mmCIF file of C-alpha atoms in Angstrom:
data_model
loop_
_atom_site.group_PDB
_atom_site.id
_atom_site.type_symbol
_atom_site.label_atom_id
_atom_site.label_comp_id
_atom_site.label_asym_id
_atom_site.label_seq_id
_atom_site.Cartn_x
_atom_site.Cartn_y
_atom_site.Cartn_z
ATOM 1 C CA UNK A 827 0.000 0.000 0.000
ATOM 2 C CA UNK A 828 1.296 3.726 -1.113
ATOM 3 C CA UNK A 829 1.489 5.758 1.985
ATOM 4 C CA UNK A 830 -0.994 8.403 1.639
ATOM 5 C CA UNK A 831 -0.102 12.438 3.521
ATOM 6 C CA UNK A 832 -3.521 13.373 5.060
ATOM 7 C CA UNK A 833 -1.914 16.876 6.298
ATOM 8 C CA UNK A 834 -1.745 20.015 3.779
ATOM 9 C CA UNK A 835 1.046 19.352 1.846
ATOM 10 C CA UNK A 836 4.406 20.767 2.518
ATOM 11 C CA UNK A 837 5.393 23.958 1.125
ATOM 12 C CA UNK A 838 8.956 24.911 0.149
ATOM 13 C CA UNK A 839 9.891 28.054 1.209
ATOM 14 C CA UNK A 840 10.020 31.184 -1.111
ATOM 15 C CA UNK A 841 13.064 31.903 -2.784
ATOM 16 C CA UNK A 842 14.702 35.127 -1.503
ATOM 17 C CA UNK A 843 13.987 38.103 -3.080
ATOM 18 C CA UNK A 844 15.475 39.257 -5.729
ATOM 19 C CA UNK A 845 16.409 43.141 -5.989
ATOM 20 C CA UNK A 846 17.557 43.167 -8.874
ATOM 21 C CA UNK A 847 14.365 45.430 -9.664
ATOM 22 C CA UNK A 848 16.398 48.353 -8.590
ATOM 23 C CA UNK A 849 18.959 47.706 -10.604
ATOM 24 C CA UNK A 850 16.614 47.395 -14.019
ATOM 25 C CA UNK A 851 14.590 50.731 -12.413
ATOM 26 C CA UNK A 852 18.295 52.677 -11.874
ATOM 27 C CA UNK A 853 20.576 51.139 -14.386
ATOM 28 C CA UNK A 854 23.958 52.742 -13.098
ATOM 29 C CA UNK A 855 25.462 50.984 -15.390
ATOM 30 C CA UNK A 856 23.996 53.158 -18.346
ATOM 31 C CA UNK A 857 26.322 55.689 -18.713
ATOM 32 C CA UNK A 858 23.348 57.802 -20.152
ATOM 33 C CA UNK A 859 21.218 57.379 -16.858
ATOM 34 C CA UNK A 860 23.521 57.526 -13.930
ATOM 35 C CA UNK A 861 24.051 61.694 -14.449
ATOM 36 C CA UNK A 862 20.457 62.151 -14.133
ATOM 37 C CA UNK A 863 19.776 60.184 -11.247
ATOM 38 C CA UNK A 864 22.989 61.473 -9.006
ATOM 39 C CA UNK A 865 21.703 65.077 -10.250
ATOM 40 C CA UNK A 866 18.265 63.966 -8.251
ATOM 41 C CA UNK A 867 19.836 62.759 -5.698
ATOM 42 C CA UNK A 868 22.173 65.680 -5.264
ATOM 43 C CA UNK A 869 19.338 67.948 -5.050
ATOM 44 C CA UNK A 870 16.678 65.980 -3.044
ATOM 45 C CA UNK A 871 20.113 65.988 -0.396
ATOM 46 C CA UNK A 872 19.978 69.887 -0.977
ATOM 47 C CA UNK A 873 16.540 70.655 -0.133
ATOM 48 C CA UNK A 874 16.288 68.343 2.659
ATOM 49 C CA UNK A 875 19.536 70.111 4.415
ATOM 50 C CA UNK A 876 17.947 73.070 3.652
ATOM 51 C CA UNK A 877 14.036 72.396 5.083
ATOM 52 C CA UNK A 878 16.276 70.872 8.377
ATOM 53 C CA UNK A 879 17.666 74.364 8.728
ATOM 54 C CA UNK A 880 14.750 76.482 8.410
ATOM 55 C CA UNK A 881 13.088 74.420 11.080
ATOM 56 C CA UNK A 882 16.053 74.452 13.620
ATOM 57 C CA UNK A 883 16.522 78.142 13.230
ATOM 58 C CA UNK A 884 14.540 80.227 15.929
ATOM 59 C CA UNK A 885 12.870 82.737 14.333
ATOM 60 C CA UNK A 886 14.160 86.317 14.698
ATOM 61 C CA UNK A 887 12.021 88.562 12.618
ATOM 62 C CA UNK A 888 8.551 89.129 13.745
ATOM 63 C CA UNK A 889 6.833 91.781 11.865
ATOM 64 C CA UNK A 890 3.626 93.270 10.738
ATOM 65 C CA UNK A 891 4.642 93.766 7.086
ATOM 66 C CA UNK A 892 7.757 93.920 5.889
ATOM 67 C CA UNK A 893 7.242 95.981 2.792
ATOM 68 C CA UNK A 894 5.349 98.199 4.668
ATOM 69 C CA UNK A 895 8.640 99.008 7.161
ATOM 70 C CA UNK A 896 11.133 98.963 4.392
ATOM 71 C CA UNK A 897 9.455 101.347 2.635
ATOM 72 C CA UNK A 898 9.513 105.509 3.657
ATOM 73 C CA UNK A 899 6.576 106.814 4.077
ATOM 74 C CA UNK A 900 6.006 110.757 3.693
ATOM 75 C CA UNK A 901 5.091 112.484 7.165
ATOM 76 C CA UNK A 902 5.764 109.137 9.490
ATOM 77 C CA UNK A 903 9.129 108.860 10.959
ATOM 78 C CA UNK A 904 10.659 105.361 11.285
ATOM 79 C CA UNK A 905 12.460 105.072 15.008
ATOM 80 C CA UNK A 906 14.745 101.827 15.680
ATOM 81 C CA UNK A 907 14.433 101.623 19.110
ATOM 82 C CA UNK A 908 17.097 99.147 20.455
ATOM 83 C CA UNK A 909 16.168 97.279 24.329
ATOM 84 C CA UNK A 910 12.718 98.301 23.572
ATOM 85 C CA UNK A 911 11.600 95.423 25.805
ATOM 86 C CA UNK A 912 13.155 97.128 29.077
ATOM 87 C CA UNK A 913 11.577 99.309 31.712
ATOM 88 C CA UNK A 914 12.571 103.078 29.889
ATOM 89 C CA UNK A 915 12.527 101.277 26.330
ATOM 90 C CA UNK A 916 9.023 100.152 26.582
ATOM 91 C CA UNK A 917 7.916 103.405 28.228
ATOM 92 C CA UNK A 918 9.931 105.409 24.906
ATOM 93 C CA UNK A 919 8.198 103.172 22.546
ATOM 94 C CA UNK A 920 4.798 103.306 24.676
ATOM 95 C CA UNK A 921 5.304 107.376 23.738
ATOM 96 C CA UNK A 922 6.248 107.173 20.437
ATOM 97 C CA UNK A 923 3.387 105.062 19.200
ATOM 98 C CA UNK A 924 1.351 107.667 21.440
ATOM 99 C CA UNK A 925 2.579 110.291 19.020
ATOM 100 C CA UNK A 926 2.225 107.896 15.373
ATOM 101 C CA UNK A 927 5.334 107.122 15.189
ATOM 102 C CA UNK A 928 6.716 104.344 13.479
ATOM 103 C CA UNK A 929 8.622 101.831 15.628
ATOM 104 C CA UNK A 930 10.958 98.697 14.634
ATOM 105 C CA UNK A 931 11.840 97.154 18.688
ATOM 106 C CA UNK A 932 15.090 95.226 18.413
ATOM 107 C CA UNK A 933 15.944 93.265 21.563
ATOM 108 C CA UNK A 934 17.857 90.249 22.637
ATOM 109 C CA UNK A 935 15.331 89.915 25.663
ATOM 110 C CA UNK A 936 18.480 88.802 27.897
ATOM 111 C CA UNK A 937 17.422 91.477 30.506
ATOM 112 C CA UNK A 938 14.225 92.787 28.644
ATOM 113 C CA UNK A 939 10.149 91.716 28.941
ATOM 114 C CA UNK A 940 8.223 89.682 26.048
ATOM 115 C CA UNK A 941 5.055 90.974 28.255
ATOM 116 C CA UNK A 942 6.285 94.362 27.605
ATOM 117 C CA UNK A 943 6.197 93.608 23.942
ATOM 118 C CA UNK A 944 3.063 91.765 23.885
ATOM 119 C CA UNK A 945 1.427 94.927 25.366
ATOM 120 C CA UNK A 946 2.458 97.304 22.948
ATOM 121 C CA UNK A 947 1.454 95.152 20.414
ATOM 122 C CA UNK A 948 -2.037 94.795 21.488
ATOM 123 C CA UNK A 949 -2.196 98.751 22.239
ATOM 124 C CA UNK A 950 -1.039 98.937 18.522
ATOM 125 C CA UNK A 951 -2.217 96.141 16.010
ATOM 126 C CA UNK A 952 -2.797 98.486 12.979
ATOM 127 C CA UNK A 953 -0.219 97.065 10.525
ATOM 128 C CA UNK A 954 3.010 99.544 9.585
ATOM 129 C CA UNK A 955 2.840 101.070 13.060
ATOM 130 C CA UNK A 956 5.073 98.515 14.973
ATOM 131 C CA UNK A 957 7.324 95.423 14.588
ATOM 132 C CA UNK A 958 9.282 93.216 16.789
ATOM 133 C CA UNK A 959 12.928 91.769 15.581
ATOM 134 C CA UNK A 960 14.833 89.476 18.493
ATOM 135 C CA UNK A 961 18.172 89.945 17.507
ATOM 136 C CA UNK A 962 21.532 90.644 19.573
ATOM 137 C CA UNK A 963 23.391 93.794 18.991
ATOM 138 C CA UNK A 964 26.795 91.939 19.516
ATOM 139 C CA UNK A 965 26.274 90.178 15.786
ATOM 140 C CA UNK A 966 27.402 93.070 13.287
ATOM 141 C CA UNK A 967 25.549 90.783 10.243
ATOM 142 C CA UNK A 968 22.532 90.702 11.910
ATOM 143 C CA UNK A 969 21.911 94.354 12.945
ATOM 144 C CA UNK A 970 23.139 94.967 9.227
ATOM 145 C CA UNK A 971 20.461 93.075 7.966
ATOM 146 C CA UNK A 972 17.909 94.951 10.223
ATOM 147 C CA UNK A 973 19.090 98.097 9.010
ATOM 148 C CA UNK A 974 19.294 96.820 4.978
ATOM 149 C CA UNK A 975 15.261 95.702 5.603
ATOM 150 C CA UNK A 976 14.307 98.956 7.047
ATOM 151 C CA UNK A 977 13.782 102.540 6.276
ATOM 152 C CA UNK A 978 14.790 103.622 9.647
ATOM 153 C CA UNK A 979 14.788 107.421 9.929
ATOM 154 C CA UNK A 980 15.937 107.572 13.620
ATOM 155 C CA UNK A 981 17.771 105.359 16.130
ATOM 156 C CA UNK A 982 17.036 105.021 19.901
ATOM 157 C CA UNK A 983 19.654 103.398 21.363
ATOM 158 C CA UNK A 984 18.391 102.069 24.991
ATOM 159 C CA UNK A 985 19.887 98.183 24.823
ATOM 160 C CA UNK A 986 22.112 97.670 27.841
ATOM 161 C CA UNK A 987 23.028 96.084 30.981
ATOM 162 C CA UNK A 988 22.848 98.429 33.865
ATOM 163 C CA UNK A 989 23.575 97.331 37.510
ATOM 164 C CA UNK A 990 26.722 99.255 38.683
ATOM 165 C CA UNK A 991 27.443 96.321 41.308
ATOM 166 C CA UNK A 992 26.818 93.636 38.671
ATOM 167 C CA UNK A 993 29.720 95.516 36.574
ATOM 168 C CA UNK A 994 32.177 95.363 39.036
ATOM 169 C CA UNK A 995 31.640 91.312 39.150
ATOM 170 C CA UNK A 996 31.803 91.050 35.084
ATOM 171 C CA UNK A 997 33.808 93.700 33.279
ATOM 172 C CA UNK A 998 34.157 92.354 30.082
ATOM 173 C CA UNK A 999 30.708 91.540 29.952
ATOM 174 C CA UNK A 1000 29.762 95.689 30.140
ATOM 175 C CA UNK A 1001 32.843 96.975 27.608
ATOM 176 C CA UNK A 1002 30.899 94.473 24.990
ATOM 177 C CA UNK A 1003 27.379 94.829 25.640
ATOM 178 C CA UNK A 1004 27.284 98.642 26.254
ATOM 179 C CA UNK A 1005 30.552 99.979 23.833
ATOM 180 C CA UNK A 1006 31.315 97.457 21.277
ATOM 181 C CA UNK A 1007 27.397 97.106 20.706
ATOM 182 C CA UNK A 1008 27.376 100.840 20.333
ATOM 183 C CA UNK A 1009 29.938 100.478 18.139
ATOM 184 C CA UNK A 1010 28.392 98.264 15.675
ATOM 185 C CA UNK A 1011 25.066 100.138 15.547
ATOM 186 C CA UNK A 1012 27.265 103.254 14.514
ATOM 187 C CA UNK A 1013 29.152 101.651 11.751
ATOM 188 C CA UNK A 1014 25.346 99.947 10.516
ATOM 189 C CA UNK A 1015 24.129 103.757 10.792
ATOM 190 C CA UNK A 1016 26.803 104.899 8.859
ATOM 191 C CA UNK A 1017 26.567 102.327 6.060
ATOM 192 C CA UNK A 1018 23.086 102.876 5.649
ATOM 193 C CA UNK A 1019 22.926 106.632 5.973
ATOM 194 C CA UNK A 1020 20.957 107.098 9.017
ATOM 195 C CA UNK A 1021 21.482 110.376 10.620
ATOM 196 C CA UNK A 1022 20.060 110.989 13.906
ATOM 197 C CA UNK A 1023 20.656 109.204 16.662
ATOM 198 C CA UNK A 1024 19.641 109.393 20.217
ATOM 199 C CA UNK A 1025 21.675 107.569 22.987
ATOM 200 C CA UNK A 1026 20.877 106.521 26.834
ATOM 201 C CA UNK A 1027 23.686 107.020 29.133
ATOM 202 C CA UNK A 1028 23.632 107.111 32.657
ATOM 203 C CA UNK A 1029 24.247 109.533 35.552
ATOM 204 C CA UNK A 1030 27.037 107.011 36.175
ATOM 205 C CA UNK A 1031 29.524 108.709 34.303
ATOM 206 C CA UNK A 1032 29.948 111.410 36.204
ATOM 207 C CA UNK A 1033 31.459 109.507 39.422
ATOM 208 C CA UNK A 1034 31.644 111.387 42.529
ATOM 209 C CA UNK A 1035 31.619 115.064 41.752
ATOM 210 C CA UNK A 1036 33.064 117.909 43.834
ATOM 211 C CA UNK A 1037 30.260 119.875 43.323
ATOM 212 C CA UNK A 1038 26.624 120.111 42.915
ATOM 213 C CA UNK A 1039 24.671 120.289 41.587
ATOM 214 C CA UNK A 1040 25.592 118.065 38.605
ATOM 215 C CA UNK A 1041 25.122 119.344 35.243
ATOM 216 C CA UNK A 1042 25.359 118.423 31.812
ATOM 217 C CA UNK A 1043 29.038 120.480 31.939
ATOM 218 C CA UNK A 1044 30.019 118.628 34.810
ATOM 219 C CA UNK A 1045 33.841 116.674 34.657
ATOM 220 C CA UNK A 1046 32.517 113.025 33.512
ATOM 221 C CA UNK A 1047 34.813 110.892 35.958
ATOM 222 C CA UNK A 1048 33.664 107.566 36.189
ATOM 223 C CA UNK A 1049 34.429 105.039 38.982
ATOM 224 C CA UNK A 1050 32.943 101.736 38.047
ATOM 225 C CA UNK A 1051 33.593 99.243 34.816
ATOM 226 C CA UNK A 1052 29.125 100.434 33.800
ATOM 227 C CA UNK A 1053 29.645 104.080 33.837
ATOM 228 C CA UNK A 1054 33.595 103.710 32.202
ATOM 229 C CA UNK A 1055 32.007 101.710 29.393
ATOM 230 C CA UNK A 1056 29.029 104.645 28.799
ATOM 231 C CA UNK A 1057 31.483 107.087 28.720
ATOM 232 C CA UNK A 1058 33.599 105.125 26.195
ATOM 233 C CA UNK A 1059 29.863 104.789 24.167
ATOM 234 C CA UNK A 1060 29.686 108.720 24.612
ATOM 235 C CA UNK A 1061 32.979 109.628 23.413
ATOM 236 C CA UNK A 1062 33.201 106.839 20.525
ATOM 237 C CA UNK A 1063 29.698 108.756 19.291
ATOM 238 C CA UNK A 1064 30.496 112.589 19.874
ATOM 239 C CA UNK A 1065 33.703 111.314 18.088
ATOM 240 C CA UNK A 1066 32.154 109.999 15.010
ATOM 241 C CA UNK A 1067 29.557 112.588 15.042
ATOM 242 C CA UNK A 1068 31.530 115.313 14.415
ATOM 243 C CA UNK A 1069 33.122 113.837 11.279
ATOM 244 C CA UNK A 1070 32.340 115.249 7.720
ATOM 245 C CA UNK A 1071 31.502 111.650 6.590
ATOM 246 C CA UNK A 1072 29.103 111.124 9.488
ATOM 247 C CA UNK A 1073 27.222 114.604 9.716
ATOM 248 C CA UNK A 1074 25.247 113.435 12.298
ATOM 249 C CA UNK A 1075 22.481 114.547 14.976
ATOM 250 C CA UNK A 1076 23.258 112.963 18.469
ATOM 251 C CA UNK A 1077 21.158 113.379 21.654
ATOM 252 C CA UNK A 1078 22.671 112.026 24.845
ATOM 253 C CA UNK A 1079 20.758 111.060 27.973
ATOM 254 C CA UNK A 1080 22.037 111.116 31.224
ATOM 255 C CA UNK A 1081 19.669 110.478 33.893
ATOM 256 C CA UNK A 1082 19.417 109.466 37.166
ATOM 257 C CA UNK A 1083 17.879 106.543 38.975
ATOM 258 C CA UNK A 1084 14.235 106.593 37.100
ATOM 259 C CA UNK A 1085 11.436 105.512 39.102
ATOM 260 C CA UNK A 1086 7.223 105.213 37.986
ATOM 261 C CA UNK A 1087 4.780 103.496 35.230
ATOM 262 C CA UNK A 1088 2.942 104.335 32.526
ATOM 263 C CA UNK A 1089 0.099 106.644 34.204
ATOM 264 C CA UNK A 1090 -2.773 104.092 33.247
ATOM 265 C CA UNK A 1091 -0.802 100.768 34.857
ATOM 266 C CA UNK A 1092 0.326 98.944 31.335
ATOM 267 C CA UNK A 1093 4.002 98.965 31.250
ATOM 268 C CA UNK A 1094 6.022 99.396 34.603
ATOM 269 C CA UNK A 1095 9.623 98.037 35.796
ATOM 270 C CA UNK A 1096 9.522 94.005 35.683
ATOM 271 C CA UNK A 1097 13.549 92.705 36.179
ATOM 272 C CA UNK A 1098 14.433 89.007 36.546
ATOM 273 C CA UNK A 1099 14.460 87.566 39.889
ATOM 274 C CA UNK A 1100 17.953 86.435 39.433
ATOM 275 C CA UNK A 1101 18.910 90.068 39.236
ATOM 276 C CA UNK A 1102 17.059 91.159 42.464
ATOM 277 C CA UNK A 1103 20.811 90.996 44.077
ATOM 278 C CA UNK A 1104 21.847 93.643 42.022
ATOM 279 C CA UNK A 1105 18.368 95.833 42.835
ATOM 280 C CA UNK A 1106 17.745 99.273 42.341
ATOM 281 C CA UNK A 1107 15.883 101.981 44.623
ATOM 282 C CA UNK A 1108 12.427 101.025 43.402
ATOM 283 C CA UNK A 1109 13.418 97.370 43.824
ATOM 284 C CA UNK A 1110 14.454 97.611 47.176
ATOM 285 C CA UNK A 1111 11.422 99.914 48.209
ATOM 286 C CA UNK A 1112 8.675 97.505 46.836
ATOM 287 C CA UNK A 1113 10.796 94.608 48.592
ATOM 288 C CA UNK A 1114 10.731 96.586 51.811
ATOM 289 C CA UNK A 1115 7.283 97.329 51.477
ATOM 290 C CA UNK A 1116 6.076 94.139 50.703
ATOM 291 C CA UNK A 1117 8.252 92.363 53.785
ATOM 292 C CA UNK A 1118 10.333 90.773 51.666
ATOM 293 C CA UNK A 1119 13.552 92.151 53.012
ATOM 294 C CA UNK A 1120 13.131 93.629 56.608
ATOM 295 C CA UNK A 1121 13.350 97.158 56.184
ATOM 296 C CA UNK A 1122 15.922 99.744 53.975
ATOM 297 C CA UNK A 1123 18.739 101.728 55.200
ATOM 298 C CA UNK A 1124 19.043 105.104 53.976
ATOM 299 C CA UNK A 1125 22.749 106.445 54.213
ATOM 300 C CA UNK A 1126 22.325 109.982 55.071
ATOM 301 C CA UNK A 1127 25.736 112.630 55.435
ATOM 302 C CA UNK A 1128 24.600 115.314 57.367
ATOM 303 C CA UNK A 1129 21.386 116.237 59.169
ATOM 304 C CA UNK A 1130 20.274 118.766 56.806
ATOM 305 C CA UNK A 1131 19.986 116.750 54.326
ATOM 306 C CA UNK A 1132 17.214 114.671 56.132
ATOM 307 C CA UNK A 1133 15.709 117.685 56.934
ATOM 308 C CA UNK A 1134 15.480 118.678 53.610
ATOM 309 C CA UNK A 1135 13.938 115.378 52.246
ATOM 310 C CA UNK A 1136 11.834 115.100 55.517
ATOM 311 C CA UNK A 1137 10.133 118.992 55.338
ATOM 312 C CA UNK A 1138 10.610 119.275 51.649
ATOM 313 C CA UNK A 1139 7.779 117.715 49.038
ATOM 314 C CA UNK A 1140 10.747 116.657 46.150
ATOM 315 C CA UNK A 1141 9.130 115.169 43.056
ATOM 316 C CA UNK A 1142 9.942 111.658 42.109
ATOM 317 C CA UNK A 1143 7.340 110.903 39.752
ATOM 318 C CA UNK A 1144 5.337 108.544 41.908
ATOM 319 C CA UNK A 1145 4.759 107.890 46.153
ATOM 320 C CA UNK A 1146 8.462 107.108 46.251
ATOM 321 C CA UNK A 1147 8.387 110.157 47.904
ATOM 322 C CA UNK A 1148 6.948 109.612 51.056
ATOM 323 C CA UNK A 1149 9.055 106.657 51.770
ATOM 324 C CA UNK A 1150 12.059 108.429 51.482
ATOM 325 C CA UNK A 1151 10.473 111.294 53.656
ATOM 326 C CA UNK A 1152 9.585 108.362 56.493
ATOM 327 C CA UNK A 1153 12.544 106.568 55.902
ATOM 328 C CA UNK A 1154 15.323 109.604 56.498
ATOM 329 C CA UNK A 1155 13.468 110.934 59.396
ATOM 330 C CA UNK A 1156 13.646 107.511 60.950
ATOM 331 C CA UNK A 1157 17.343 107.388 60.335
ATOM 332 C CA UNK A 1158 18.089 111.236 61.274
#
């Protein structure tokens, strides 16, 4: 008897595959095909390097419309307003869009406020009235791309660190951010013909004056690495300014410690909490106020000057008055 297989019957298994399909759909071989498929292949590796570097590139430009801010318009004045995201840039900007202005905000937002920003923007959402670039001074082919893209009629130049104690600590870190990043806005105002330029300085440069009152004619002596490296800033632009290639309009700020808000509570003075070591006036008075530090010491010389700030109303701008009042009689 035959033996008889009552089970399915056994398959053999399948023979590998072949690819030898690739080779008859990309003959390499054919010295008439292989230049057109390594030109493919060549650019498909092109556009794919180039799609992975738009995506990993934060973006830096933000703006309303771009043709719109390149472009002069007759009766509007264009103002680059660099650190436009800190406590006096935001309040400069607040006031210039207040007047119909034009304003292009670059900032790094190191030290500055994104809220600050976000505010303005809201206050002002008509297109061609304001624009936002994050950008870093310290990178010469950046701000000279800012200032190719623009019409700028006017530059405000607030961008800065500014804690005198905080100086001391990092040098270096002033000279670059405050005079080499003057430095490079000059030279991208020069190449582009921009002629007016406003600058904020700082009370700072004067030092410790024999007399006072201080005024603008006062000996600029400076004592700390912040108010050495506005001075350098100051003299680098009256410098330049006064050159026949230049011709130039310069304004120079130096004020004091500045204290207050925006009258109807939208902008006001927001600094990091890492900074709150290096604190200013205000700082320390809201800290004091709201028990966060036990109480400030007011270093006074002589008697009559507590008497003078205890009996005499002296306009700060805001209630900081009082609690220098209270505060200096205390310590009198």
């Amino acid at each position: 008897m035959l033996p008889t297989n009552r089970g399915r019957p056994q398959q053999r298994p399948p023979p590998p595959r072949s690819w030898s399909f690739l080779s008859e759909m990309v003959d390499f071989s054919d010295p008439k095909r292989r230049p057109r498929y390594l030109t493919k292949l060549v650019m498909a590796a092109l556009l794919t390097a180039m799609c992975v570097l738009m995506l990993t590139q934060p973006p830096c430009h933000r703006r309303a419309s771009p043709s719109v801010f390149s472009t002069r318009q007759p009766g509007v004045t264009h103002v680059l307003l660099t650190g436009g995201a800190g406590y006096i840039g935001s309040h400069a900007a607040l006031r210039l869009l207040k007047d119909s202005f034009r304003v292009t905000i670059v900032d790094n937002l190191s030290r500055g406020n994104i809220g600050a920003i976000k505010v303005l923007q809201n206050l002002f959402p008509e297109p061609g009235r304001l624009q936002f670039i994050q950008a870093d001074l310290g990178d010469p082919k950046a701000v000279n791309r800012i200032f190719a893209e623009n019409a700028f009629d006017a530059v405000m130049h607030f961008a800065a660190v500014a804690y005198v104690g905080e100086s001391t600590l990092e040098p270096l870190r002033y000279y670059h951010n405050i005079t080499a990043n003057t430095l490079v806005v000059l030279e991208a105002m020069a190449t582009h013909n921009v002629k007016t330029l406003i600058y904020s300085s700082t009370c700072a440069t004067y030092g410790e004056p024999d007399k006072m009152p201080i005024t603008e004619e006062t000996p600029q002596f400076p004592i700390n690495p912040y108010g050495k490296a506005k001075k350098m800033a100051e003299d680098i632009i009256l410098d330049f300014s006064k050159s026949k290639k230049a011709d130039m309009a310069v304004m120079i700020l130096r004020y004091f410690n500045v204290i207050g808000s925006d009258p109807e509570g939208r902008l006001g003075e927001a600094p990091r909490p890492e900074l709150r070591e290096h604190g200013r006036i205000s700082g320390a008075c809201f800290d004091a106020a709201l028990g966060i530090i036990p109480g400030l010491k007011v270093r006074l010389t002589t008697a009559i000057v507590a008497q003078f700030f205890c009996q005499k109303a002296v306009c700060f701008g805001s209630f900081f008055t009082y609690i220098l009042c209270s505060l200096a009689c205390s310590k009198s």
